[in-house]
Coordinates of C-alpha atoms in Angstrom, one line a residue:
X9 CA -50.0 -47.4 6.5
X10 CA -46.6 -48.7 4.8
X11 CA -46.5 -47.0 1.2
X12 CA -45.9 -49.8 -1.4
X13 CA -43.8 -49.1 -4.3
X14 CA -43.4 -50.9 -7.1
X15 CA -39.8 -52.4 -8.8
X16 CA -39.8 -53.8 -12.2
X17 CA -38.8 -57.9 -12.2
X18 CA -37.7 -59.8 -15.3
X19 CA -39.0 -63.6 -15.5
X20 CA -38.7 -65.9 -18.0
X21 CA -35.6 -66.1 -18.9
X22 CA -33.5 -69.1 -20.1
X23 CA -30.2 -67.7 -17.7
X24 CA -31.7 -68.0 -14.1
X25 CA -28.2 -66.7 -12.8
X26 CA -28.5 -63.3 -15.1
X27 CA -31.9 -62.6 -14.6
X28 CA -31.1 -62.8 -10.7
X29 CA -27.8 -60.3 -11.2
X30 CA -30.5 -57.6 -14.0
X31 CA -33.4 -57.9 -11.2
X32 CA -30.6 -56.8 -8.6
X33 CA -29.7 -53.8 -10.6
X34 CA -33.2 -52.9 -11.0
X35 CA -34.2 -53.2 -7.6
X36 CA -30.9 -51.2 -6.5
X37 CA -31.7 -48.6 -9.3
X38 CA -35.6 -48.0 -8.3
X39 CA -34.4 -47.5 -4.7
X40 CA -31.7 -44.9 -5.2
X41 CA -35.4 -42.9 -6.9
X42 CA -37.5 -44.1 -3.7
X43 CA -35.5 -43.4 -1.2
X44 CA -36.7 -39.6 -1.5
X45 CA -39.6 -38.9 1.0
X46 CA -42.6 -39.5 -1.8
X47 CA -44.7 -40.3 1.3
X48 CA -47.3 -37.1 0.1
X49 CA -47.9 -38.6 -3.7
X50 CA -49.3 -41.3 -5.4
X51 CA -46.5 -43.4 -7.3
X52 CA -46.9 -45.2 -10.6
X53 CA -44.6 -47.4 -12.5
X54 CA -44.4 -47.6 -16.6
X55 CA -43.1 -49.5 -18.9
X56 CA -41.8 -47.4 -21.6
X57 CA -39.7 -49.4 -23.8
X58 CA -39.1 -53.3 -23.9
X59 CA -36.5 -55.5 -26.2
X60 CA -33.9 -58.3 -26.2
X61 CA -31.3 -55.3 -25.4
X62 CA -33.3 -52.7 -23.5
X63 CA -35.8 -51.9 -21.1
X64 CA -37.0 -48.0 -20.1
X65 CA -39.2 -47.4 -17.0
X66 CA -40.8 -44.5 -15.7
X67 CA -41.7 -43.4 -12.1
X68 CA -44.3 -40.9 -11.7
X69 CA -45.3 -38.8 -8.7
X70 CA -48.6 -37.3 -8.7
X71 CA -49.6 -35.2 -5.6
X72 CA -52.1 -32.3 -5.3
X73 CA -50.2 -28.8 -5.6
X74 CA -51.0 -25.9 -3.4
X75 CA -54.2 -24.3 -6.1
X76 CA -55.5 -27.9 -5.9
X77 CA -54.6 -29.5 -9.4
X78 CA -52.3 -32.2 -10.0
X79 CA -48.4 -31.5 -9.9
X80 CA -46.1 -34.4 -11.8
X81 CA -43.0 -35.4 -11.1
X82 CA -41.2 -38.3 -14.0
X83 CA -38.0 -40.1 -13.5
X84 CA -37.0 -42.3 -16.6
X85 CA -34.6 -45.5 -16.3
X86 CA -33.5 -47.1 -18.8
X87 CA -31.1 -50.6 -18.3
X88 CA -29.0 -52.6 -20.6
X89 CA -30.3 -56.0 -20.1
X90 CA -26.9 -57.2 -22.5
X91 CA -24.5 -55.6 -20.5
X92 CA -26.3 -55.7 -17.3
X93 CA -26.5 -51.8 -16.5
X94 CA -28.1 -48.8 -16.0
X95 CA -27.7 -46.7 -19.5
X96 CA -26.9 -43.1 -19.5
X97 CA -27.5 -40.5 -22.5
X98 CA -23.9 -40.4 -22.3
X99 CA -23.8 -44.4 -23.3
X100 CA -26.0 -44.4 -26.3
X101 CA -24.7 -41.0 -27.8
X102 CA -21.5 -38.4 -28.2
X103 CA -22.6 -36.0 -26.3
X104 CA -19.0 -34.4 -26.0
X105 CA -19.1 -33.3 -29.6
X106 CA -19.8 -29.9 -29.7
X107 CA -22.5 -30.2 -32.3
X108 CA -24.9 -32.6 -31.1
X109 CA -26.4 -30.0 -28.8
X110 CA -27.0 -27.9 -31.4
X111 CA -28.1 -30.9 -33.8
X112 CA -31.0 -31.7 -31.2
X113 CA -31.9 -27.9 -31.1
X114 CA -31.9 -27.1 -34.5
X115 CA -34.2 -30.3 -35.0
X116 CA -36.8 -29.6 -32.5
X117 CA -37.0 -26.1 -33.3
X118 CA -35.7 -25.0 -36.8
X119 CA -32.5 -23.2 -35.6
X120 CA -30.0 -23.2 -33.2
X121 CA -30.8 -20.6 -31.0
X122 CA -31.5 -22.7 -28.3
X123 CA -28.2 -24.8 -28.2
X124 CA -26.9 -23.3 -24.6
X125 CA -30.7 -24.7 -22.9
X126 CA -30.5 -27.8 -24.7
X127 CA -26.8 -28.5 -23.6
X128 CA -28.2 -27.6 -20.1
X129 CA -31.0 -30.2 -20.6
X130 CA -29.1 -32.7 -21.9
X131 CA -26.6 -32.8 -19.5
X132 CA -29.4 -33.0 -16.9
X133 CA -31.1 -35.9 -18.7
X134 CA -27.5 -37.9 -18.4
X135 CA -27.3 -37.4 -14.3
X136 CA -28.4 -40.2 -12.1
X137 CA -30.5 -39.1 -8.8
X138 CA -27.2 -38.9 -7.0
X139 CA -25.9 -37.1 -9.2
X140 CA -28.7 -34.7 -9.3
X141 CA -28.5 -34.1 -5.6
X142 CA -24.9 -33.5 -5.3
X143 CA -25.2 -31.3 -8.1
X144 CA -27.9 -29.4 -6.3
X145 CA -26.4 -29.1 -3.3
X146 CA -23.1 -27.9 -4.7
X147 CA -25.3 -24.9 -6.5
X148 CA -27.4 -24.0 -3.8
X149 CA -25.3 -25.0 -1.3
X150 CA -28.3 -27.4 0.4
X151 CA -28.0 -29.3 3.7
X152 CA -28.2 -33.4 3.1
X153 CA -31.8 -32.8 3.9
X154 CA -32.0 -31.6 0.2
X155 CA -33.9 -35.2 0.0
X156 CA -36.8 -33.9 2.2
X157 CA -36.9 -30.3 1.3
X158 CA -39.7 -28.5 -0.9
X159 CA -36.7 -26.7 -3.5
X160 CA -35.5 -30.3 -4.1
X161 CA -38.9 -31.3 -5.5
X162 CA -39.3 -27.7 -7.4
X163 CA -35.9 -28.3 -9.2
X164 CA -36.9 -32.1 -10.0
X165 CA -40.1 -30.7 -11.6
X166 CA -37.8 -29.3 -14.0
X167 CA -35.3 -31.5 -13.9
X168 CA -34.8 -33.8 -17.4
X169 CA -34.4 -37.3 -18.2
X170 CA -35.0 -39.8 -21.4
X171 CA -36.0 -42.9 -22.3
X172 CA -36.7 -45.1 -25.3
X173 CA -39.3 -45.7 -28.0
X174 CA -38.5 -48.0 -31.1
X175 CA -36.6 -45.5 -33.2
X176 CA -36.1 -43.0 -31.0
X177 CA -35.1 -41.6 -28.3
X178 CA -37.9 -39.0 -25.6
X179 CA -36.5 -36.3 -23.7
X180 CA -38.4 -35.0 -21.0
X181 CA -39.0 -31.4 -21.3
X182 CA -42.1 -30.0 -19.3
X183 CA -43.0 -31.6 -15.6
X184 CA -46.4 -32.1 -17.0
X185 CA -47.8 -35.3 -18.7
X186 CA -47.3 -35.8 -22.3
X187 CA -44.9 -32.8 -23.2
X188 CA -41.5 -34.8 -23.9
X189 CA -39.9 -33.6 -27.0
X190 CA -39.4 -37.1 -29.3
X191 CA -36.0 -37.2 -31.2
X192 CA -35.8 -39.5 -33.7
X193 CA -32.6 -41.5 -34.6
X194 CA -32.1 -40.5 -38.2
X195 CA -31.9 -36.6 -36.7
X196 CA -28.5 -37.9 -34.4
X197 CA -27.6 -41.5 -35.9
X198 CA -24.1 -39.7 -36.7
X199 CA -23.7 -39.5 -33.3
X200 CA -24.9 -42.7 -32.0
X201 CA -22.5 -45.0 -30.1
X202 CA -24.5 -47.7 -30.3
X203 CA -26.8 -50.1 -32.8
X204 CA -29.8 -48.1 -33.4
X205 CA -33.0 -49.9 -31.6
X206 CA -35.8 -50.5 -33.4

């Protein structure tokens, strides 16, 4: 049988012409995530963050691992509905300054000891799926059939990503449910590029 997936839509709005153009981008930007081979897992959709300006989604891949428990695999999305695209870390924060790495360790851990990691992470968590492959295959120097390959799906079940609560801002830190580490604005606002959201 055809494997359904499902794409966020945005109704309702008063600009029929801009909702068209934002339901585009989030149809385009869902695809570039299901194009991989996910034909082995069970997809779900969330939505994790809603406002006039924003809106974060979440897909999640559940399939049965090789000791038969669940294995996980979340990719976050986040769009500006405003500006009518797809929001990297990168756009909300300064994540060239030197300190903010060490900022977000020293807040989720009490020191700075883990600054190199969460530069690592954090760079990760700013990548688009593209991105993430080419990046991959320029490390490992994989085929183009990284897509369909089992070290693809080991390195996404490490791989990082964010998305947006009121106040905050959720990095994704273990492959399993509920571990992303929350960071809230007032622990980076000195580095935000944008209007806090709320």
């Amino acid at each position: 049988t055809e494997k359904v997936y499902w794409v966020p839509q945005i109704e309702g709005m008063e600009d029929q012409e801009k909702q068209e153009r934002l339901n585009r981008i989030l149809k385009q930007e869902s695809e570039e995530w299901l194009l991989v081979n996910w034909s082995f897992a069970e997809t779900k959709l969330y939505i994790e963050y809603q406002s006039d300006k924003y809106l974060s989604y979440s897909y999640q891949m559940v399939y049965p691992s090789e000791n038969g428990s669940e294995e996980y695999i979340d990719i976050y999305i986040t769009i500006d509905l405003e500006n009518e695209s797809r929001v990297r870390l990168s756009d909300l924060v300064y994540m060239e300054d030197e300190t903010f790495a060490k900022q977000v360790a020293k807040y989720c851990y009490g020191d700075e000891t883990r600054e190199d990691s969460w530069r690592e992470r954090l760079n990760d968590a700013n990548m688009t799926l593209k991105e993430l492959k080419k990046y991959i295959e320029e490390k490992r120097g994989e085929s183009e059939k990284i897509w369909e390959t089992s070290s693809f799906f080991e390195y996404l079940l490490n791989h990082s990503s964010f998305y947006l609560r009121p106040g905050r801002i959720m990095i994704q830190y273990d492959p399993y449910p509920y571990s992303d580490i929350t960071i809230e604005i007032a622990a980076f606002e000195e580095y935000l590029k944008v209007e806090p959201w709320y």
